[in-house]
Coordinates of C-alpha atoms in Angstrom, one line a residue:
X22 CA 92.9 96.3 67.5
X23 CA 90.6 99.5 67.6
X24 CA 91.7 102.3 65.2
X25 CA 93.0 104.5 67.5
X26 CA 95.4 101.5 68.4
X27 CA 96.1 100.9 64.6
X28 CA 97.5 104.2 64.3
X29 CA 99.6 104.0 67.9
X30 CA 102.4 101.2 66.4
X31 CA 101.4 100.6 62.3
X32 CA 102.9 102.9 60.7
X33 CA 102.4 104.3 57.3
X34 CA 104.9 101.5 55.1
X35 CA 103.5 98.6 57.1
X36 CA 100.0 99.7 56.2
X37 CA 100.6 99.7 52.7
X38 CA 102.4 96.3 52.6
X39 CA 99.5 95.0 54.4
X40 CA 96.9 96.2 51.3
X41 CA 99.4 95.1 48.8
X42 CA 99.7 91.2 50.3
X43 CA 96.6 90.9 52.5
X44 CA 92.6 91.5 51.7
X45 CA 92.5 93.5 54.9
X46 CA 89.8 93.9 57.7
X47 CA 90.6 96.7 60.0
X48 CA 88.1 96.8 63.1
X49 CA 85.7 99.7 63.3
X50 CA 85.0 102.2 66.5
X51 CA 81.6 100.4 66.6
X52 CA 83.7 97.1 67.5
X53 CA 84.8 98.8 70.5
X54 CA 84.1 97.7 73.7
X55 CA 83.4 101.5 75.1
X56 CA 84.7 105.1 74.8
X57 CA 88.3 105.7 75.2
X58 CA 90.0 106.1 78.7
X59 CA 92.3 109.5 78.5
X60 CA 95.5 108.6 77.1
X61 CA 94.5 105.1 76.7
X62 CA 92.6 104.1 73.0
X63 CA 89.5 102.1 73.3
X64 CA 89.7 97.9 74.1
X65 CA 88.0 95.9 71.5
X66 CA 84.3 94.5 72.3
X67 CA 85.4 90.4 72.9
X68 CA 82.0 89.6 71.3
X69 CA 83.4 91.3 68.3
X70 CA 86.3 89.0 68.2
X71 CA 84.1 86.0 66.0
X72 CA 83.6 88.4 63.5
X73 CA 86.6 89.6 62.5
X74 CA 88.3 86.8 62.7
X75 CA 86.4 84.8 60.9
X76 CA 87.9 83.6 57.8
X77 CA 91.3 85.3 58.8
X78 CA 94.6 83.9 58.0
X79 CA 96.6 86.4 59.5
X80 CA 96.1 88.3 63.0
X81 CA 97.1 91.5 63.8
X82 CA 97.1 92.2 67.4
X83 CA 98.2 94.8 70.2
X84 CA 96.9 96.5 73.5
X85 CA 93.5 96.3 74.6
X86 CA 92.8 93.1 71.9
X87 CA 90.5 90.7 74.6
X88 CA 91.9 87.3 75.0
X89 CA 91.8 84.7 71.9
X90 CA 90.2 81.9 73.6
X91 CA 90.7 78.3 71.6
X92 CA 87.0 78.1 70.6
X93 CA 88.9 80.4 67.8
X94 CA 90.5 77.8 66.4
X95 CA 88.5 74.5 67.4
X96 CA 87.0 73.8 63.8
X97 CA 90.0 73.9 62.9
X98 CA 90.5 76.6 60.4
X99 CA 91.1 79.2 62.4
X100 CA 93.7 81.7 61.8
X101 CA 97.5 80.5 61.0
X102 CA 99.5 83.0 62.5
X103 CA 99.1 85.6 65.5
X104 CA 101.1 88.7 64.9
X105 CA 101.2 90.5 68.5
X106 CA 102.3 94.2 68.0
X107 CA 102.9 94.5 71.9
X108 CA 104.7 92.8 74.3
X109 CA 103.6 89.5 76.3
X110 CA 101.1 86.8 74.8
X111 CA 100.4 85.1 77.6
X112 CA 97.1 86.8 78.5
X113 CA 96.2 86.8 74.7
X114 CA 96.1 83.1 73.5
X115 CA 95.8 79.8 75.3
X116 CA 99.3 78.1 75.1
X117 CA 97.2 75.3 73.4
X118 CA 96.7 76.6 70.2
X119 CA 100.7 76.7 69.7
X120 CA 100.6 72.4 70.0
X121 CA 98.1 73.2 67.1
X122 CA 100.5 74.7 64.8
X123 CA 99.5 78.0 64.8
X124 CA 102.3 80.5 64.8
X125 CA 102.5 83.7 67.4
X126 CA 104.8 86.3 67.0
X127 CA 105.4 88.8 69.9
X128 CA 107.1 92.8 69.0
X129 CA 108.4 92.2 72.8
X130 CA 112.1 92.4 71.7
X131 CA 111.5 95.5 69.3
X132 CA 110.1 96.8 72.8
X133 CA 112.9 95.5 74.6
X134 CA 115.5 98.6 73.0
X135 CA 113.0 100.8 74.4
X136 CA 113.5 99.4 77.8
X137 CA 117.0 99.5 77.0
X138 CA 117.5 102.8 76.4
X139 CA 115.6 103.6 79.0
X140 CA 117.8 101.7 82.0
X141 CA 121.4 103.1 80.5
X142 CA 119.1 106.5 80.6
X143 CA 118.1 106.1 84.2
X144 CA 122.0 104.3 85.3
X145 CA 123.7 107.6 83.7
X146 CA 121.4 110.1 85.2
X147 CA 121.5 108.4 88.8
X148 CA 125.0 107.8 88.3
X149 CA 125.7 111.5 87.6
X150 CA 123.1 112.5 90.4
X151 CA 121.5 114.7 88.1
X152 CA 118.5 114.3 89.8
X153 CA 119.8 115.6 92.8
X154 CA 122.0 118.6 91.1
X155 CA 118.4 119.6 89.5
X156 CA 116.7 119.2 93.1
X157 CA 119.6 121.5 94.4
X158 CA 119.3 124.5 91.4
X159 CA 115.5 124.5 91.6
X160 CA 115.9 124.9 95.6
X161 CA 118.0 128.1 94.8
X162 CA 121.3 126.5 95.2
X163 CA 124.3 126.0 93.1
X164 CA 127.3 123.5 93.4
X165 CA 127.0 120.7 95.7
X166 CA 130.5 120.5 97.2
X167 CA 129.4 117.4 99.7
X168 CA 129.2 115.0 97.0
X169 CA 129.8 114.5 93.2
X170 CA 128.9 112.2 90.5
X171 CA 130.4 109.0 89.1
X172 CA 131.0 107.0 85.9
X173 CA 129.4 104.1 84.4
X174 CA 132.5 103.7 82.3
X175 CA 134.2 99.7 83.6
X176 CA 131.8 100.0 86.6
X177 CA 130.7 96.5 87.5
X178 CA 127.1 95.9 86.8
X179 CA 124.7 93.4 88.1
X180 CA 121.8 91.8 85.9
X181 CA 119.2 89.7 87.1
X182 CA 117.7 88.2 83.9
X183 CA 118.8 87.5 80.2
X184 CA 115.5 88.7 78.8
X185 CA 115.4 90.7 75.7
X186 CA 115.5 93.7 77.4
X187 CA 119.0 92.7 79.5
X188 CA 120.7 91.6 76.1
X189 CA 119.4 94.8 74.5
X190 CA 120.9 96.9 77.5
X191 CA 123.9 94.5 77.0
X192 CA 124.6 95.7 73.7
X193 CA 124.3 99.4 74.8
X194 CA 126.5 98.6 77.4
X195 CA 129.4 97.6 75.0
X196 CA 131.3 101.1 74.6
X197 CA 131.2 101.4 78.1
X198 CA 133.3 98.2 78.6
X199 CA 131.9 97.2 82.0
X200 CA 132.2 94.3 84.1
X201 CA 128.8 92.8 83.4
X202 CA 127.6 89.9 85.6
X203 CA 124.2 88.0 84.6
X204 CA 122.6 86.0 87.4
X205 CA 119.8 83.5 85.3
X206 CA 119.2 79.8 86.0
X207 CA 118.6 79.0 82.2
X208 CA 121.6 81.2 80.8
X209 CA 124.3 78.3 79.4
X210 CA 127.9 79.5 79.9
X211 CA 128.4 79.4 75.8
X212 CA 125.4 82.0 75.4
X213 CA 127.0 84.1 78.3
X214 CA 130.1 84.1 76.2
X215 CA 128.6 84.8 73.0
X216 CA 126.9 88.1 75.4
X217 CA 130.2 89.0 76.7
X218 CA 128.9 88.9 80.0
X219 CA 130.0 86.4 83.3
X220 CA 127.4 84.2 85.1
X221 CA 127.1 84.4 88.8
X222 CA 124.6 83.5 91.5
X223 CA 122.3 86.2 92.5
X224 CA 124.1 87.4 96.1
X225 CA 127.5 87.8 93.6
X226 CA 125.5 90.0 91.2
X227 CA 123.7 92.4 93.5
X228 CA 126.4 93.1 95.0
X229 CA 127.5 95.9 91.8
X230 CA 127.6 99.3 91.8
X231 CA 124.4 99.5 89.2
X232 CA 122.2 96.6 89.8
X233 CA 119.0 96.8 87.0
X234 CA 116.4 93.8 87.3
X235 CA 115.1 92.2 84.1
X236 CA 113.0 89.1 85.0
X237 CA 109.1 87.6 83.7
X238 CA 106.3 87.9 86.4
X239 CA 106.1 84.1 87.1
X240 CA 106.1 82.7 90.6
X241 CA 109.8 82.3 90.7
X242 CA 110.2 85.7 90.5
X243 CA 108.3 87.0 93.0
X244 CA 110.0 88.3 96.0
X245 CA 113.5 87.2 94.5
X246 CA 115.4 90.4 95.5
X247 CA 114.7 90.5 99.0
X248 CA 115.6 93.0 101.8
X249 CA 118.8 90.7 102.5
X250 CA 119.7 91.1 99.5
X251 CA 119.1 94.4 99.4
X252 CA 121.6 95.1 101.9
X253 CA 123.9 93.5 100.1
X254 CA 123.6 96.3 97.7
X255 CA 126.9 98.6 98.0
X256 CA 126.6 101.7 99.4
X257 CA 125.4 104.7 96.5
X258 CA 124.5 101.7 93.9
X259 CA 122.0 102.2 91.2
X260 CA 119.4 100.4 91.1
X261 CA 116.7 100.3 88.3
X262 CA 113.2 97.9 88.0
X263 CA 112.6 98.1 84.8
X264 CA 110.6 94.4 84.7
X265 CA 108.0 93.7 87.3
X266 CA 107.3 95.5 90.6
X267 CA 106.8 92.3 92.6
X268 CA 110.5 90.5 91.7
X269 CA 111.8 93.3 94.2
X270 CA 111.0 94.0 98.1
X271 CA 109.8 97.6 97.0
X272 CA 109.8 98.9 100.5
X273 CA 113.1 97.2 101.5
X274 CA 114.4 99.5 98.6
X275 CA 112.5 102.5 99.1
X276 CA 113.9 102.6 102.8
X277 CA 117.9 102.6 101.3
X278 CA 117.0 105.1 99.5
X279 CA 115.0 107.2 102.1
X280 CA 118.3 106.7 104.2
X281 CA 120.0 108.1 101.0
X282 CA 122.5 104.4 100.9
X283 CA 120.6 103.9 97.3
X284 CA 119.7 105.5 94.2
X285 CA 116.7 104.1 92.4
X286 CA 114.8 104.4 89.3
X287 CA 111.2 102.6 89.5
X288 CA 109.1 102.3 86.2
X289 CA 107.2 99.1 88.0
X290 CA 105.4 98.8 91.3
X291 CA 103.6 96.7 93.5
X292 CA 100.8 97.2 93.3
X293 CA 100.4 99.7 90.3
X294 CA 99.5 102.6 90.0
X295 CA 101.8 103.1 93.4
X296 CA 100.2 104.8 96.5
X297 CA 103.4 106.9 97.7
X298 CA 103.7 109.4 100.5
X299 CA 105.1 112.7 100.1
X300 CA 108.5 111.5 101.9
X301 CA 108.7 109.4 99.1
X302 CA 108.2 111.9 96.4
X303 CA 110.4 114.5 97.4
X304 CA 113.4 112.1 97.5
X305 CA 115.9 113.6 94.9
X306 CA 117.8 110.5 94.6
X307 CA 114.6 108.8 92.9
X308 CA 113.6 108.4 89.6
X309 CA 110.5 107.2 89.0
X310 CA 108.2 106.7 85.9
X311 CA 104.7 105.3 85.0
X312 CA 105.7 101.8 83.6
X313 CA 106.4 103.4 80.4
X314 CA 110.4 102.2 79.8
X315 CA 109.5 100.5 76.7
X316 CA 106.7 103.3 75.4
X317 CA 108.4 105.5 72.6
X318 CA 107.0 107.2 69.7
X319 CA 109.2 105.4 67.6
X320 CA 108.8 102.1 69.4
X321 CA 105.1 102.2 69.5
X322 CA 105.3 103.1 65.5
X323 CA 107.8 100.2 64.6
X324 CA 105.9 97.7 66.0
X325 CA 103.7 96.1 63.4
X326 CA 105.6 96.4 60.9
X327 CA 108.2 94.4 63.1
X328 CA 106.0 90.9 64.2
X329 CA 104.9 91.3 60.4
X330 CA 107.7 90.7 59.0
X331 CA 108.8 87.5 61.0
X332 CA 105.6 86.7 59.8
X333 CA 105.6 86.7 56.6
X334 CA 109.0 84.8 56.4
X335 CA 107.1 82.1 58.2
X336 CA 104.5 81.8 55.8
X337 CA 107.0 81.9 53.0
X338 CA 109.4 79.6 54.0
X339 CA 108.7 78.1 58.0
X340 CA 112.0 80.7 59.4
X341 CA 111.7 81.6 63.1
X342 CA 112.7 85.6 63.2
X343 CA 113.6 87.1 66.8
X344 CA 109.7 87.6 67.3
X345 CA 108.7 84.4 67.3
X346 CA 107.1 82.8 70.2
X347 CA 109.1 79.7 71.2
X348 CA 106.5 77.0 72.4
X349 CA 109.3 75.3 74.3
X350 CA 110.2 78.7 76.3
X351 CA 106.4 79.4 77.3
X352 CA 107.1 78.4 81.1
X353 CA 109.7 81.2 81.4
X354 CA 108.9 83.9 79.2
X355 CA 107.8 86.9 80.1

C-alpha cells in the first residue's frame, strides 16, 4: 500500500508490533503509480509489485494495491499469507493461490460494524423523519402536524443477506427486540437460531416496515429486488442499500419514494457515482451518501491491526480468526 494509505487504517500500536515481529518493507511514494486523486491516496505502480514482494512472508494490503496475479507465487516461494486491510479480495488475488496454501485474510467484517452502524443510523433517522422535520425548519416552518415519526422498537424488519454486515446490524438490533426476518439461500435454520433471527423467502421479508439489503455483487444478485417486489414494500417502509447498487431496481425505488410511499437511504448506485436530477435531490424523504457506510475514522484506523492479528495466530498455530478467507465460501462472498 502507498504511504498515504499506510497511515489511512495502520495505526500507531500495529505499526510498532509490525517492527518488533517483522523486518518490514513499507513502499515508497516513488512506488506509486501517479499523484494522488483529491480525497483518494495514490494506487501503487503494479510493476512495483515484484519488488516488494520479493522475499516477503507476510503481505500487507489495502485500497488501491493492483491485483496479485499468481506469477507471484509460481516458484513457489512466494508469500504465505495475504493480510487485506480492506474489504473484498476478489479483485486482489487469483482464487488459485488459496488451493496453494497460501492464507488471505480480509478486515471486511471489522468493516462490516461500520456498515452497521451506519444502517441502524439511516433506519432511526428515516424512521423518525428527521430528514423531513430538518427539510421543513430550513424552509421556515416549524411542526409538521400532517405526519409524525415512528419507532424502530419491535418493528418487523426485513434482511436480505446474512453477510457480515447483516449479522453486525443484527447485534445492534438486539435492544430493540424486533421481529427480524433473514431471506438467504445458504443461511441453515441452526445458524438463524443461533442469530436470533427467522428465515423466510424473499416476498415474506420485503414485505417489513424497514427492509435494508445486504447481499455480494455476484450474478445472483443482480436485479433480485425488483419493482414487484418493490411494491410489495408497505406503505412509509424504510428502505436502506447498504451493499451493491445493482441487487436493487434503483428506479423502481426512487419512483416510491418520489410518490412519497417510501423512505430510502442509498449509499450504492447503479452505476456509481449516480447521475440524479434535481427532483431527485430535493426529496426530503431521501438519504443518500457516497458509498461510504463502512468509511470511519476509527474503522479505517482499526483495520490492519485487525487482518494482522488473525494472522499471526495462523502462523502460530494454523487458527482461522473471523478474517479469514474461507476458500470453500469464495463463490458467495462478497
Amino acid at each position: 500500500m502507498s504511504p498515504e494509505r499506510a497511515d489511512d487504517v495502520v495505526d500507531a500500536q500495529t505499526r510498532r508490533l509490525l517492527e518488533d515481529r517483522f523486518e518490514v518493507v513499507w513502499a515508497q511514494s516513488a512506488h506509486a503509480a501517479g499523484p494522488a486523486a483529491p480525497g483518494k491516496p495514490p494506487a501503487l505502480d503494479p510493476a512495483a509489485v515484484p519488488e516488494l514482494v520479493a522475499g516477503a512472508d507476510v503481505l500487507l494490503t489495502s485500497w488501491g494495491t493492483p491485483h496479485l496475479g499468481k506469477e507471484l507465487w509460481a516458484d513457489g516461494n512466494g508469500p504465505k499469507v495475504v493480510a487485506h486491510a480492506a474489504g473484498t479480495v476478489k479483485n486482489l488475488i487469483d482464487p488459485v493461490i488459496l488451493d496453494q496454501g497460501v492464507a488471505v485474510f480480509s478486515a471486511g467484517p471489522r468493516i462490516a460494524w461500520s456498515v452497521g452502524e451506519y444502517c441502524l443510523a439511516s433506519m432511526l433517522s428515516l424512521a423518525r423523519r428527521l430528514p423531513r422535520f430538518d427539510h421543513a425548519i430550513r424552509q421556515g416552518g416549524w411542526k409538521q402536524t400532517h405526519y409524525r415519526g415512528h419507532e424502530l422498537a419491535g418493528a418487523k424488519v426485513g434482511i436480505v443477506g446474512a453477510s457480515s454486515t447483516a449479522r453486525a446490524l443484527i447485534t445492534l438490533l438486539q435492544p430493540f427486540h424486533c421481529d427480524l426476518v433473514v431471506y438467504d439461500p445458504y443461511l441453515t435454520s441452526e445458524r438463524a437460531d443461533q442469530l436470533g433471527v427467522r428465515t423466510a423467502q424473499l416476498q415474506e421479508t420485503v414485505e417489513s416496515t424497514f427492509l435494508t439489503i445486504h447481499v455480494p455483487n455476484v450474478p445472483e444478485t443482480k436485479g433480485m429486488i425488483t419493482r414487484e417486489l418493490i411494491e410489495r414494500i408497505p406503505d412509509g417502509a424504510v428502505v436502506v442499500n447498504s451493499s451493491r447498487g445493482p441487487a436493487i431496481d434503483q428506479q423502481a425505488l426512487l419512483d416510491h419514494v418520489l410518490d412519497g410511499r417510501l423512505y430510502a437511504a442509498l449509499d450504492v448506485y447503479d452505476p456509481e457515482p449516480p447521475s440524479f436530477d434535481a427532483t431527485i435531490f430535493q426529496a426530503s424523504n431521501l438519504l443518500l451518501s457516497p458509498h461510504v457506510a463502512g468509511d470511519t475514522a476509527e474503522g479505517h484506523l482499526a483495520l490492519a491491526g485487525y487482518v494482522l492479528a488473525d494472522a499471526l495466530k495462523w502462523l502460530e498455530d494454523g487458527t482461522r480468526g473471523p478474517s479469514f478467507v474461507d476458500p470453500a465460501a469464495w463463490s458467495i462472498a462478497a
